[in-house]
Coordinates of C-alpha atoms in Angstrom, one line a residue:
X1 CA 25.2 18.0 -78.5
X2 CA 25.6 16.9 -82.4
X3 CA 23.3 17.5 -85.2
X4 CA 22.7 14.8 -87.2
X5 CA 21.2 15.1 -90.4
X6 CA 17.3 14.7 -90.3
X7 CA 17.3 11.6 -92.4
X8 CA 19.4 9.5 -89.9
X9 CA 17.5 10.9 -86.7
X10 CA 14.5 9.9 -88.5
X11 CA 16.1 6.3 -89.7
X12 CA 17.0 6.0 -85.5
X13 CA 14.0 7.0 -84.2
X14 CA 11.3 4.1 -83.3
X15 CA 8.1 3.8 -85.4
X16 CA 9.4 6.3 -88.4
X17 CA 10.0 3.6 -91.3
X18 CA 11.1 5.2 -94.1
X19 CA 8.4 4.3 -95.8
X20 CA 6.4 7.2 -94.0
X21 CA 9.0 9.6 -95.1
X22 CA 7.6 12.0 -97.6
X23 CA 9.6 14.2 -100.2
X24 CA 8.4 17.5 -100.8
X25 CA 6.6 16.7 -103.8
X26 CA 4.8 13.8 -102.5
X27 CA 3.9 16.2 -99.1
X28 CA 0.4 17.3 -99.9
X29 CA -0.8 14.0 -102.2
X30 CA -3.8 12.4 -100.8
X31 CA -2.4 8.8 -100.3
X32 CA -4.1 6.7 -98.0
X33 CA -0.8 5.8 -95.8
X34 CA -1.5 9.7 -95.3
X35 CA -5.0 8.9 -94.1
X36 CA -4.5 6.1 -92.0
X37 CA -1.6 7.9 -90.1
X38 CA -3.8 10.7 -89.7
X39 CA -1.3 13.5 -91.5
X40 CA -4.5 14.2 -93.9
X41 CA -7.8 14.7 -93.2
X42 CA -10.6 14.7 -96.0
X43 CA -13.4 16.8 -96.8
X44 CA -16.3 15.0 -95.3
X45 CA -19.0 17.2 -96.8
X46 CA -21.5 15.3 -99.1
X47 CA -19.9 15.1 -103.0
X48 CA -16.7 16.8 -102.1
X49 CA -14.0 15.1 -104.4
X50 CA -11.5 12.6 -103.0
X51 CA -8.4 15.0 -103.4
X52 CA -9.7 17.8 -101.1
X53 CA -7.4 17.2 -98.1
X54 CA -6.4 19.5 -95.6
X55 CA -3.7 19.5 -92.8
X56 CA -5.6 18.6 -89.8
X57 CA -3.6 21.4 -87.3
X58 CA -5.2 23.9 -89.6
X59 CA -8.8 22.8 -88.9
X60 CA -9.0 24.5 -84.8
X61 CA -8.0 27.9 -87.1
X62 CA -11.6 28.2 -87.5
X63 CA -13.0 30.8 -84.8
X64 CA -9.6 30.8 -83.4
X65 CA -8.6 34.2 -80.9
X66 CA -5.0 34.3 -80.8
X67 CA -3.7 35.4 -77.4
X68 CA -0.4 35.9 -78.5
X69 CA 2.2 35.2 -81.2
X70 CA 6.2 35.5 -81.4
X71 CA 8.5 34.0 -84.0
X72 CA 12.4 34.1 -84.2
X73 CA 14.8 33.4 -86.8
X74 CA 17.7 31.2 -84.9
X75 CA 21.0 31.8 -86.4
X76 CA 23.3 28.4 -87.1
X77 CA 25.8 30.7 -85.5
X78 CA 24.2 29.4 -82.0
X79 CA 25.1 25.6 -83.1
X80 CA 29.1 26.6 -83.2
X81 CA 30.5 24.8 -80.1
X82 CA 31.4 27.7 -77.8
X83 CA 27.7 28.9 -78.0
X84 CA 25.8 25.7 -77.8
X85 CA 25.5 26.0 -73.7
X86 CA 24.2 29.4 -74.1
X87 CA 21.3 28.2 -76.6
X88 CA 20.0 25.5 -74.9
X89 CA 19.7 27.7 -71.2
X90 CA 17.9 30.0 -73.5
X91 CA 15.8 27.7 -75.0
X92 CA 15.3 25.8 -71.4
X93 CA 14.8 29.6 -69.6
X94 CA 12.1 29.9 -71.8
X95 CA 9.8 26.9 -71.9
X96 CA 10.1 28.2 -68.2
X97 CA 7.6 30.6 -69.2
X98 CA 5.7 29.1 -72.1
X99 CA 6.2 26.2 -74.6
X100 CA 7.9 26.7 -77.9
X101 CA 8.5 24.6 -80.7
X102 CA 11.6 24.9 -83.2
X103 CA 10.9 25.0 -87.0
X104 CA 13.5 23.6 -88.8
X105 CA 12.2 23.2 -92.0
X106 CA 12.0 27.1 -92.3
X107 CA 16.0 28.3 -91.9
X108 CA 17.5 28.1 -94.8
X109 CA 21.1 27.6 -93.2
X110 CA 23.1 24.9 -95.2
X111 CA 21.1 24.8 -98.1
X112 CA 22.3 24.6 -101.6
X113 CA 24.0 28.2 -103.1
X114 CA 21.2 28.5 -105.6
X115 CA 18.8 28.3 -103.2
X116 CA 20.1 30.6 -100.9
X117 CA 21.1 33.5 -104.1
X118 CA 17.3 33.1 -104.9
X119 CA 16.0 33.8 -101.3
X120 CA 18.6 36.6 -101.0
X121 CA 16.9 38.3 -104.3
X122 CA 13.6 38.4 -102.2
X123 CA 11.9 40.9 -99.6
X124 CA 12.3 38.8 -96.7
X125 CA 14.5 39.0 -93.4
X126 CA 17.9 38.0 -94.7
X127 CA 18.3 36.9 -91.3
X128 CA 16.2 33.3 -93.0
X129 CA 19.5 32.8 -94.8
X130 CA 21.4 32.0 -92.1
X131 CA 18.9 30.4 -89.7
X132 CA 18.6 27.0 -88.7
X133 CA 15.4 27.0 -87.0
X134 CA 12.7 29.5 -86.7
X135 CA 11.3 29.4 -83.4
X136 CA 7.2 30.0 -82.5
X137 CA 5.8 30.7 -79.2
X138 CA 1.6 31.0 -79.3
X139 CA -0.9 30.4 -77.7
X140 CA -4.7 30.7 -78.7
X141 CA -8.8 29.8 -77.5
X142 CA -11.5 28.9 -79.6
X143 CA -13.8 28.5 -80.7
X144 CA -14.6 32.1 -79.3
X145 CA -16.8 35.3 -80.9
X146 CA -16.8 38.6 -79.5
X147 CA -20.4 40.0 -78.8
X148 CA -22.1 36.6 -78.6
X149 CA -23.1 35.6 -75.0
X150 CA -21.3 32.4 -73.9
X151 CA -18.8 32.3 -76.5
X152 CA -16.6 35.6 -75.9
X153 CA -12.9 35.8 -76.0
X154 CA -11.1 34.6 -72.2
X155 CA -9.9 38.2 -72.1
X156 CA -7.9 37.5 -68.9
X157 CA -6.8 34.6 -69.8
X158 CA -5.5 36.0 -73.3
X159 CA -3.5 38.9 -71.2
X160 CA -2.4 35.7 -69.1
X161 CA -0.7 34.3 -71.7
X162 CA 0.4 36.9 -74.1
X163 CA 2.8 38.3 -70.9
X164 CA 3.9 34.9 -70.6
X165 CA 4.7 34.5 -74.2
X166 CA 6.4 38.0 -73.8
X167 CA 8.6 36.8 -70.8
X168 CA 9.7 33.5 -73.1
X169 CA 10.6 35.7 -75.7
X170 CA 12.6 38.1 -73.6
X171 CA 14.6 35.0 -72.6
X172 CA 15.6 33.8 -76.0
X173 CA 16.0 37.9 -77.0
X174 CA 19.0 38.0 -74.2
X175 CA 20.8 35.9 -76.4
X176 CA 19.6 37.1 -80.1
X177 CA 18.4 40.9 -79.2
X178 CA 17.4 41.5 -82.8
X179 CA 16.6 37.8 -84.7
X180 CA 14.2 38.9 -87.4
X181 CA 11.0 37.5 -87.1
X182 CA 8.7 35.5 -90.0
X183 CA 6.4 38.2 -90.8
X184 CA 3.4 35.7 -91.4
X185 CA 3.8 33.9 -88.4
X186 CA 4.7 37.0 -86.2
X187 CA 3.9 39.2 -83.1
X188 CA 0.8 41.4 -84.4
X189 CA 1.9 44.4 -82.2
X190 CA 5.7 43.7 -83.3
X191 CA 7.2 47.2 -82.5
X192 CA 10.5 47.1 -84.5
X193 CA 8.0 45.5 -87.6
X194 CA 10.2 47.2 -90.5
X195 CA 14.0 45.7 -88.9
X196 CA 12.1 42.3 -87.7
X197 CA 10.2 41.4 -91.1
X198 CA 12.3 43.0 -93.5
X199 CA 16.0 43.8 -92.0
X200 CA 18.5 45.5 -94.6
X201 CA 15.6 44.9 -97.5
X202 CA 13.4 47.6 -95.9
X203 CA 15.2 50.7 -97.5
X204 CA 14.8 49.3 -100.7
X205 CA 10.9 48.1 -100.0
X206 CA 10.2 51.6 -99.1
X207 CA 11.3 53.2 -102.2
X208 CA 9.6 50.5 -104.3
X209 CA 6.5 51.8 -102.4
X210 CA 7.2 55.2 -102.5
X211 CA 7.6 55.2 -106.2
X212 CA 4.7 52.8 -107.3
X213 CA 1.9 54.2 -105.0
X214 CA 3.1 57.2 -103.2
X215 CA -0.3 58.4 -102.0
X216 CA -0.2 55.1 -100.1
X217 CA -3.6 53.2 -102.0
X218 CA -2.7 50.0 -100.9
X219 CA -2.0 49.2 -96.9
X220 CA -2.3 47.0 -94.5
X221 CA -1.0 46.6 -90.5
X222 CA 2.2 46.8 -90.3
X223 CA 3.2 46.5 -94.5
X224 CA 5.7 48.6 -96.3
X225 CA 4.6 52.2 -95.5
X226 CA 2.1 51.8 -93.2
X227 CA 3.6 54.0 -90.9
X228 CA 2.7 57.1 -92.7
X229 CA -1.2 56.6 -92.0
X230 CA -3.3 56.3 -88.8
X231 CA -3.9 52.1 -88.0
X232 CA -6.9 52.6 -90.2
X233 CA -5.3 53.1 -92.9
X234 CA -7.4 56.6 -94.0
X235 CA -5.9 59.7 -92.2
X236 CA -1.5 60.2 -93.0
X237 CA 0.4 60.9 -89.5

């Protein structure tokens, strides 16, 4: 298995003219190629300008229940040639379970030095550095609202799927035990939260917090700290 760099699988691949290809500065721009090939959508309320566009996968986040959520950094170290085997059985062992999808547009592995020195000087997962992919397993209902009759949450179904999603991670953990995961796009009731969002930087997060607001004003699940006070954030451990 070879990887090729995304312009030329893109140049090979049937029905991508280049002329669809989109530089990061271009990505958001309200053109109407966007519109036609449906990678827009625009605000359809009465009077609302032109330019308000929106990424249509965004647009089933309204009411949304998440059932579950995993993400995993994949590190370019799994593309050498004596562990390619052992990624794809992973990867394979767990779409066995549930579906996942690789991000590669969110490892930062073989990008330019600057880049990378900048991201290093950041809080996140240094883990990102050396990734080529980040890899997301979820699954989700909606739209669904707890206490109104006919719309509720699939509870079963949610416990359904979250142990599947569990079971899919487990698979690619047996190869990567401790990936780092993408903190916005992460488990909820992540149990190693401080190594998996933060890694080595946590130390040095900590004492940030420690120093700027040591009687812990600011929290939230699972941020720098948190696990000084009760999940409600009012009463310290």
């Amino acid at each position: 298995m070879r990887w090729r760099p995304r312009r030329r699988i893109s140049a090979s691949t049937p029905g991508c003219s280049p002329s669809y290809r989109f530089s990061a500065q271009e990505f958001w721009s309200p053109t109407l190629v966007k519109r036609t090939l449906g990678f827009i959508r625009s605000d359809d309320r009465p009077g609302a300008p032109k330019t308000n566009v929106f990424w249509p996968g965004d647009q089933t986040q309204a009411g949304q229940v998440l059932h579950g959520f995993e993400s995993a950094w994949l590190s370019a170290a799994l593309l050498r040639e004596n562990r390619r085997e052992a990624l794809a059985d992973a990867l394979f062992a767990a779409t066995r379970h549930w579906p996942l999808s690789l991000h590669f547009n969110k490892g930062l592995a073989g990008a330019p030095p600057d880049a990378i020195a900048a991201a290093r000087d950041t809080a996140m997962n240094p883990a990102v550095l050396d990734a080529f992919a980040l890899v997301i397993l979820g699954a989700e209902e909606q739209p669904a609202y707890p206490g109104i009759e006919g719309h509720e949450p699939d509870v079963a179904q949610a416990r359904r799927r979250s142990q599947a999603i569990g079971r899919a991670m487990g698979e690619l953990r047996k190869l990567a035990p401790n990936p780092g995961a993408y903190v916005s796009e992460s488990n909820y009731f992540e149990k190693d939260w401080q190594q998996a969002f933060w890694g080595s930087n946590y130390a040095r997060l900590r004492a940030v917090k420690s120093q700027y607001d040591p009687e812990g004003l600011f929290f939230v699940h699972h941020g720098v700290g948190s696990e000084d006070w009760s999940d409600d954030g009012f009463t310290p451990r």
